[in-house]
Structure formats: C-alpha cells, structure tokens
C-alpha positions as a LaTeX table, in Angstrom:
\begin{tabular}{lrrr}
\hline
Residue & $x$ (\AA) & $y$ (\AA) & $z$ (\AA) \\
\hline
Unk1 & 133.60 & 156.17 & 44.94 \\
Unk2 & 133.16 & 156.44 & 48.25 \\
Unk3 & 133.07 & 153.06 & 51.10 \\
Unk4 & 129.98 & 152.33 & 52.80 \\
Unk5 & 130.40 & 151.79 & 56.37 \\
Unk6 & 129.06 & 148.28 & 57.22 \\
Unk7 & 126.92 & 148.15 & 60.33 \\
Unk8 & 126.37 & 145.25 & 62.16 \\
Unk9 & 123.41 & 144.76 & 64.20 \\
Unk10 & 125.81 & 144.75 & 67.61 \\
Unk11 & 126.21 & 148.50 & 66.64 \\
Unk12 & 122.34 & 149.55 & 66.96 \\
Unk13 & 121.14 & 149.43 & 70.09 \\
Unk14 & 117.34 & 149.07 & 69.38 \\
Unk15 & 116.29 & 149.57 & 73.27 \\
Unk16 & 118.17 & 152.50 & 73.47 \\
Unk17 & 116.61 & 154.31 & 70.68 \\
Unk18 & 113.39 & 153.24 & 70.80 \\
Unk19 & 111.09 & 151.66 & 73.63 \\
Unk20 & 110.13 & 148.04 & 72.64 \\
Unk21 & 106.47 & 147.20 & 73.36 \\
Unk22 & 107.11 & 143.76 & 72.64 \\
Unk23 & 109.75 & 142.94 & 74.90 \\
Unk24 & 108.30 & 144.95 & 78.16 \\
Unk25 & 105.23 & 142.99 & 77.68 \\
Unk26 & 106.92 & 139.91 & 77.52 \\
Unk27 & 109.02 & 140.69 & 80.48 \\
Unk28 & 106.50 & 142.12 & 82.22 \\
Unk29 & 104.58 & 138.47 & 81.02 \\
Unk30 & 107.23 & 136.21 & 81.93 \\
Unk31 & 107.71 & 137.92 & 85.71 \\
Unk32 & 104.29 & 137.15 & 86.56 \\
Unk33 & 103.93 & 133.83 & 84.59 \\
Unk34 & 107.22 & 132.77 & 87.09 \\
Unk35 & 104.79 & 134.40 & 90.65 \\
Unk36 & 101.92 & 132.63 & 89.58 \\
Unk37 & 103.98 & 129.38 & 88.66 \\
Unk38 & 105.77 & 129.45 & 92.16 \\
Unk39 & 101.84 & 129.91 & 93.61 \\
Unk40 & 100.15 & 127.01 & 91.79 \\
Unk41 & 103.52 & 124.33 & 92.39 \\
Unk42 & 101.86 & 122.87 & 95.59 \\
Unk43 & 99.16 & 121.90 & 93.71 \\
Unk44 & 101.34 & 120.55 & 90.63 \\
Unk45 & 100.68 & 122.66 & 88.16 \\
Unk46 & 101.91 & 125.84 & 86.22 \\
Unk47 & 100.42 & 128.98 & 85.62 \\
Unk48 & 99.36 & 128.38 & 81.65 \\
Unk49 & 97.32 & 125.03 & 83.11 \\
Unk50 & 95.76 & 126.97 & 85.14 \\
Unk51 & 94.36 & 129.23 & 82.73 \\
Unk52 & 93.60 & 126.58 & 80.27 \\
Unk53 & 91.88 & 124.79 & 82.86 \\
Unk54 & 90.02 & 127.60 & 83.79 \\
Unk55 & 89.21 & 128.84 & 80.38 \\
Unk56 & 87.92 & 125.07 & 79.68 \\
Unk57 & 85.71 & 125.58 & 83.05 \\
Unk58 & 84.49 & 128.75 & 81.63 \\
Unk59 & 83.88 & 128.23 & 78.38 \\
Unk60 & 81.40 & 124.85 & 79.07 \\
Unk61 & 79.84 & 126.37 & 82.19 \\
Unk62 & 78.41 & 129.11 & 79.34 \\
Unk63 & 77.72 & 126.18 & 76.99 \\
Unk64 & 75.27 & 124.78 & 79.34 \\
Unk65 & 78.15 & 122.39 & 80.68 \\
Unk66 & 78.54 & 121.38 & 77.01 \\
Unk67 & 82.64 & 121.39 & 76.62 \\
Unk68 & 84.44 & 123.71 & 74.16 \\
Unk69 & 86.24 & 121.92 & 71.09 \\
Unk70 & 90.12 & 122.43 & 70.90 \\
Unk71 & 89.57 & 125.00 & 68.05 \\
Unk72 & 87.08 & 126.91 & 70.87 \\
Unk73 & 90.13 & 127.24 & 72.99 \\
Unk74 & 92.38 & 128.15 & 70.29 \\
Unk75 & 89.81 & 131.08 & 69.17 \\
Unk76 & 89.10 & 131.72 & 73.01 \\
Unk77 & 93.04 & 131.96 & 73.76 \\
Unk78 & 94.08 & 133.28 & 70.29 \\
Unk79 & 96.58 & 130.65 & 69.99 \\
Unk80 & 97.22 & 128.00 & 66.90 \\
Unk81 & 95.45 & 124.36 & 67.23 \\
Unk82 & 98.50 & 122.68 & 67.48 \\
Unk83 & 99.50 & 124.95 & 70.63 \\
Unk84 & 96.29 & 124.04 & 72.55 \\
Unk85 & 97.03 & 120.27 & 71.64 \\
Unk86 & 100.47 & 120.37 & 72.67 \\
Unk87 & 99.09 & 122.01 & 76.40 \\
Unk88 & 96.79 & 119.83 & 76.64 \\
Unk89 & 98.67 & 116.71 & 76.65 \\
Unk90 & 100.05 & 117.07 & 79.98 \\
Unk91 & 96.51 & 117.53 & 81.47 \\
Unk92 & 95.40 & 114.42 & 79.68 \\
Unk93 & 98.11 & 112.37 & 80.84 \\
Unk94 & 97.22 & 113.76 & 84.29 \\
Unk95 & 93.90 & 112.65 & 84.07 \\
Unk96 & 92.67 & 116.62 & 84.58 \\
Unk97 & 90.47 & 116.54 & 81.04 \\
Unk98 & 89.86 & 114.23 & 78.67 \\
Unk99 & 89.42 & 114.77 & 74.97 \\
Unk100 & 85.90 & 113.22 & 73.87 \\
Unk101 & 84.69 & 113.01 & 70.10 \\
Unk102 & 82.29 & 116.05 & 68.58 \\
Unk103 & 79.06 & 114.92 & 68.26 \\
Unk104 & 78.49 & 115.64 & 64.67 \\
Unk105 & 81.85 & 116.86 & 63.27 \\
Unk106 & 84.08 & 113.10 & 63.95 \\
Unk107 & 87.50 & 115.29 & 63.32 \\
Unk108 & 86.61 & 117.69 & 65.66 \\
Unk109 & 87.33 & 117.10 & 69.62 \\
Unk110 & 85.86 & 118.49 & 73.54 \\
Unk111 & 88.17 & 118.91 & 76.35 \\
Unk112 & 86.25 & 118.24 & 78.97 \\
Unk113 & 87.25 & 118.28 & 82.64 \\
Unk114 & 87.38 & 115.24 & 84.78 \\
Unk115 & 86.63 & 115.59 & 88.39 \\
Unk116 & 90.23 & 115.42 & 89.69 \\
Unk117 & 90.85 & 118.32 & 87.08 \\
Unk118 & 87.84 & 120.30 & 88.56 \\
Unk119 & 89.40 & 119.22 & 92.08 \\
Unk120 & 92.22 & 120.59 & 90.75 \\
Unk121 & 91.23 & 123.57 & 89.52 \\
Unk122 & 89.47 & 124.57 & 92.37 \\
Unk123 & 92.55 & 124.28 & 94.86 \\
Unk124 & 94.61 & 126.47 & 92.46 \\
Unk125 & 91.68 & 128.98 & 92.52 \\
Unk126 & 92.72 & 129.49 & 96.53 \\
Unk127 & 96.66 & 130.00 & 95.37 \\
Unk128 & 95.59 & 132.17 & 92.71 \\
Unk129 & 93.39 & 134.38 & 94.92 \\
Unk130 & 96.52 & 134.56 & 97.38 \\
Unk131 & 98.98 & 135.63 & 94.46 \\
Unk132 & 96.83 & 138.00 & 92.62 \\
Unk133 & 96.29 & 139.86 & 95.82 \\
Unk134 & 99.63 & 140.41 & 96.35 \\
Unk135 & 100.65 & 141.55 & 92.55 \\
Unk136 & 97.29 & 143.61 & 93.64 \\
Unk137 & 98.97 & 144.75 & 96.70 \\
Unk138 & 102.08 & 145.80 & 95.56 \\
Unk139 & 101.22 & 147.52 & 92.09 \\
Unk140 & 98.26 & 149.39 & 93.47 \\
Unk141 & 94.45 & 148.61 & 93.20 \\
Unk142 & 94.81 & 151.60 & 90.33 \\
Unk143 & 97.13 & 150.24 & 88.59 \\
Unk144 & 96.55 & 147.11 & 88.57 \\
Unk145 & 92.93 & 147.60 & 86.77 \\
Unk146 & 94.91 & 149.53 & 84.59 \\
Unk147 & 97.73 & 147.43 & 83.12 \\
Unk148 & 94.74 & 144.48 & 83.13 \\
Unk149 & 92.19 & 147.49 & 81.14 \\
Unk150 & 95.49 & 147.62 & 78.59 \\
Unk151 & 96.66 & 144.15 & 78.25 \\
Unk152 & 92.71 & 143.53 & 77.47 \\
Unk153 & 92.49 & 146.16 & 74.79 \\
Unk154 & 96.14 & 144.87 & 72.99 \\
Unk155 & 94.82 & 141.09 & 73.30 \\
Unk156 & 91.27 & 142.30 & 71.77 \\
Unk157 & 90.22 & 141.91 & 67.70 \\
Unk158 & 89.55 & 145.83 & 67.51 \\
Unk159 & 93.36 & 146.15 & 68.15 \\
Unk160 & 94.04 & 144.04 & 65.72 \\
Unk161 & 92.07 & 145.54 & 63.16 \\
Unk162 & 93.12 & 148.86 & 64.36 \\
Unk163 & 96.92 & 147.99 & 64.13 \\
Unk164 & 96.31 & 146.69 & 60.64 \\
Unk165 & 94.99 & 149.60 & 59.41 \\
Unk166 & 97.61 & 151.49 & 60.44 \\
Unk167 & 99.86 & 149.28 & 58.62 \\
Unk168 & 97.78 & 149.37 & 55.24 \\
Unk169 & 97.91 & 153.44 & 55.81 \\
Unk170 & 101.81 & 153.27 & 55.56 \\
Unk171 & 102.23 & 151.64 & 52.75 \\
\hline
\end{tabular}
C-alpha cells in the first residue's frame, strides 16, 4: 500500500495558479476606500459614511423627501440589517441622522438626515469631487468608466442570478 503525500495548504499557492477575483477586487476596494478616507478626514468622516450618507440623501430625495427605512439601505447597499445598524451608530451619535419610527410598521425605522449631516454631506461632496478626479486622472477617463461599468454589473442581481446558474449547471 502505497503513502499518500500530505499537502498542507502552505504548499498550494492559490494566486499563483489561478487569478483570484475576490482578492483583486478587494485590494483594488481597500486602495481606494484608504484615497477617499484620506479625502473626506478634514471633514471627519470616512469614506463608507460618506456613501451611506449619500445613499440616505438619495434614496429620500426619490421618496419625495420621505426617508428610507434601515432595511431600504440594507436592500439599496446589499448589506445585512445589522451592518447598516452598526454604521449607522456613529452618525447618530454625531448627530448626522437620526433614526425616527415607521409610520405604520412600529418595528420598522427611517434614517433621516439632520441638517448638520446634510451640512456635512455637502462639504464631503467638494473632497469627493477633488479625489475622484484624480483616481479619474490617473486611471484614464476610459478606464475609469470601465472598471465603474464592471464593478456595476458584479454588484447587480442579474450577476447574481447569472453566477447561480452557473453553479446549479455544475452540479
């Protein structure tokens, strides 16, 4: 009977023999997430408040001003409940939104903005502008549109349905 060579994970080197999606994106992810982060800390915040702030702006300006519930963001973002509490804690501590009860659903929440969180939001818009040029600037206008065309299409529901699909076919 012949030994089976035991091999340890340390002996595979996954990079190597195949390029990881994954972990480029999430390089590619964090590298930017640190940019923008160095942009907005003059105006005291980091790059994910920004975007949730932004994302709460968005979603009640096409609500007639009426503010998305926590599970709105957490569809909107595609991230779990408790994430989009645990974000938003900071912000309400800060005074930037405030968590008021759902009209008819009393379990249900809306993050609204305050003014200093609009205030806010709007003098991060200036350092965002200024750092999104330059990531602009130095990848090329072309590409640029392009990794934002692919990063849209991974983050969208057809992918998702697409990828599992692909899965269900392989089995």
């Amino acid at each position: 009977m012949a030994k089976s060579k035991n091999v340890s994970v340390a002996d595979i080197d996954f990079l190597d023999e195949l390029a990881c999606t994954n972990t480029a994106l999430r390089l590619a992810a964090r590298r930017l997430g640190m940019l923008y982060d160095d942009a907005f800390a003059e105006v005291g915040l980091k790059s994910t408040q920004v975007s949730l702030l932004a994302e709460i702006d968005r979603l009640a300006s096409g609500n007639d001003g009426v503010p998305p519930t926590v599970q709105d963001l957490s569809a909107k973002l595609a991230i779990q409940i408790s994430a989009v509490t645990h974000a938003l804690r900071p912000l309400v501590r800060d005074r930037l939104v405030e968590l008021r009860p759902h009209e008819q659903d009393g379990r249900a929440k809306r993050v609204a903005l305050t003014s200093t969180g609009m205030t806010r939001l709007r003098e991060a818009h200036g350092r965002w502008t200024e750092a999104n040029n330059r990531v602009e600037k130095v990848l090329g206008p072309k590409s640029a549109s392009q990794l934002r065309a692919l990063a849209d299409r991974v983050s969208s529901d057809e992918f998702l349905v697409a990828y599992d699909k692909a899965r269900a076919q392989e089995r």
